[in-house]
Amino acid sequence: MVKRLFDAILSCLGLFLLSPVLLIVAGIILILDGYPVLFRQIRVGRTGDDFVLIKFRTMTTLPEGLEGSFDAGNNIRVTPVGAFLRKTKLDELPQLWNVLKGDMSLVGPRP
């Protein structure tokens, strides 16, 4: 319970303090790479329940027929903005929302 309270307080504080950065990054993605700004992916949590992980989008979107295909070595689709976001880890800031919801924790294994 203490860990959950710690996660909730820090993620709420982080979202509040970093909201200008989140808005600027979202605006840059929207202007340079278009819509959607966020990337959503279903992940499995510690208890085996599925949740929707959110990040800033760093790759070009796939045509509808190719959705679901994955190639780990395909870095051609990473946008210039996305490369910067990945290098600086700014693409992971929206995950604070997942921490606030209780889907993830600030400390512990990654989903």
GROMACS .gro file of C-alpha atoms in nm:
model
  111
    1MET     CA    1   0.000   0.000   0.000
    2VAL     CA    2   0.290   0.236   0.076
    3LYS     CA    3   0.448   0.161  -0.263
    4ARG     CA    4   0.118   0.236  -0.441
    5LEU     CA    5   0.082   0.565  -0.252
    6PHE     CA    6   0.443   0.650  -0.341
    7ASP     CA    7   0.372   0.573  -0.710
    8ALA     CA    8   0.050   0.777  -0.713
    9ILE     CA    9   0.202   1.083  -0.548
   10LEU     CA   10   0.518   1.086  -0.760
   11SER     CA   11   0.339   1.019  -1.088
   12CYS     CA   12   0.082   1.291  -1.015
   13LEU     CA   13   0.359   1.534  -0.925
   14GLY     CA   14   0.556   1.432  -1.234
   15LEU     CA   15   0.258   1.479  -1.465
   16PHE     CA   16   0.191   1.821  -1.313
   17LEU     CA   17   0.551   1.943  -1.329
   18LEU     CA   18   0.620   1.793  -1.671
   19SER     CA   19   0.290   1.900  -1.830
   20PRO     CA   20   0.457   2.185  -2.025
   21VAL     CA   21   0.713   1.938  -2.164
   22LEU     CA   22   0.437   1.687  -2.247
   23LEU     CA   23   0.240   1.955  -2.433
   24ILE     CA   24   0.544   2.078  -2.625
   25VAL     CA   25   0.646   1.726  -2.730
   26ALA     CA   26   0.286   1.646  -2.830
   27GLY     CA   27   0.271   1.966  -3.035
   28ILE     CA   28   0.600   1.892  -3.211
   29ILE     CA   29   0.486   1.539  -3.298
   30LEU     CA   30   0.153   1.669  -3.423
   31ILE     CA   31   0.310   1.939  -3.640
   32LEU     CA   32   0.601   1.738  -3.783
   33ASP     CA   33   0.467   1.382  -3.790
   34GLY     CA   34   0.091   1.424  -3.779
   35TYR     CA   35  -0.175   1.232  -3.598
   36PRO     CA   36  -0.182   1.017  -3.378
   37VAL     CA   37   0.047   1.166  -3.117
   38LEU     CA   38   0.028   0.875  -2.875
   39PHE     CA   39   0.117   0.512  -2.934
   40ARG     CA   40  -0.098   0.257  -2.753
   41GLN     CA   41  -0.007  -0.105  -2.704
   42ILE     CA   42  -0.163  -0.383  -2.501
   43ARG     CA   43   0.079  -0.522  -2.245
   44VAL     CA   44   0.047  -0.782  -1.973
   45GLY     CA   45   0.085  -0.660  -1.616
   46ARG     CA   46   0.230  -0.834  -1.314
   47THR     CA   47  -0.101  -0.997  -1.223
   48GLY     CA   48  -0.154  -1.123  -1.578
   49ASP     CA   49  -0.416  -0.860  -1.660
   50ASP     CA   50  -0.391  -0.671  -1.988
   51PHE     CA   51  -0.356  -0.293  -1.985
   52VAL     CA   52  -0.297  -0.027  -2.248
   53LEU     CA   53   0.054   0.118  -2.232
   54ILE     CA   54   0.085   0.469  -2.375
   55LYS     CA   55   0.392   0.641  -2.517
   56PHE     CA   56   0.459   0.922  -2.759
   57ARG     CA   57   0.460   0.790  -3.117
   58THR     CA   58   0.813   0.764  -3.256
   59MET     CA   59   0.749   0.573  -3.578
   60THR     CA   60   0.549   0.631  -3.892
   61THR     CA   61   0.206   0.471  -3.892
   62LEU     CA   62   0.152   0.153  -4.091
   63PRO     CA   63  -0.114   0.115  -4.357
   64GLU     CA   64  -0.416  -0.065  -4.212
   65GLY     CA   65  -0.338  -0.396  -4.385
   66LEU     CA   66   0.007  -0.417  -4.228
   67GLU     CA   67  -0.100  -0.351  -3.870
   68GLY     CA   68   0.010  -0.624  -3.639
   69SER     CA   69   0.326  -0.702  -3.834
   70PHE     CA   70   0.647  -0.641  -3.644
   71ASP     CA   71   1.010  -0.637  -3.742
   72ALA     CA   72   1.248  -0.558  -3.456
   73GLY     CA   73   1.523  -0.453  -3.697
   74ASN     CA   74   1.305  -0.212  -3.897
   75ASN     CA   75   1.437   0.127  -3.786
   76ILE     CA   76   1.351   0.285  -4.121
   77ARG     CA   77   1.010   0.376  -3.981
   78VAL     CA   78   1.154   0.580  -3.690
   79THR     CA   79   1.092   0.949  -3.756
   80PRO     CA   80   1.362   1.212  -3.690
   81VAL     CA   81   1.156   1.345  -3.399
   82GLY     CA   82   1.107   0.988  -3.279
   83ALA     CA   83   1.481   0.920  -3.285
   84PHE     CA   84   1.538   1.221  -3.058
   85LEU     CA   85   1.254   1.118  -2.827
   86ARG     CA   86   1.391   0.765  -2.798
   87LYS     CA   87   1.746   0.885  -2.735
   88THR     CA   88   1.632   1.121  -2.457
   89LYS     CA   89   1.364   0.878  -2.327
   90LEU     CA   90   1.102   1.155  -2.360
   91ASP     CA   91   0.880   0.909  -2.548
   92GLU     CA   92   0.816   0.729  -2.218
   93LEU     CA   93   0.683   1.027  -2.020
   94PRO     CA   94   0.315   0.944  -2.089
   95GLN     CA   95   0.369   0.620  -1.897
   96LEU     CA   96   0.333   0.831  -1.583
   97TRP     CA   97  -0.039   0.812  -1.659
   98ASN     CA   98  -0.014   0.431  -1.648
   99VAL     CA   99   0.160   0.459  -1.311
  100LEU     CA  100  -0.109   0.694  -1.180
  101LYS     CA  101  -0.381   0.450  -1.291
  102GLY     CA  102  -0.203   0.165  -1.114
  103ASP     CA  103  -0.118  -0.032  -1.428
  104MET     CA  104   0.255   0.015  -1.374
  105SER     CA  105   0.492   0.109  -1.094
  106LEU     CA  106   0.785   0.349  -1.088
  107VAL     CA  107   1.005   0.081  -0.931
  108GLY     CA  108   1.004  -0.280  -1.041
  109PRO     CA  109   1.005  -0.494  -1.354
  110ARG     CA  110   0.887  -0.354  -1.685
  111PRO     CA  111   0.570  -0.501  -1.837
   0.00000   0.00000   0.00000
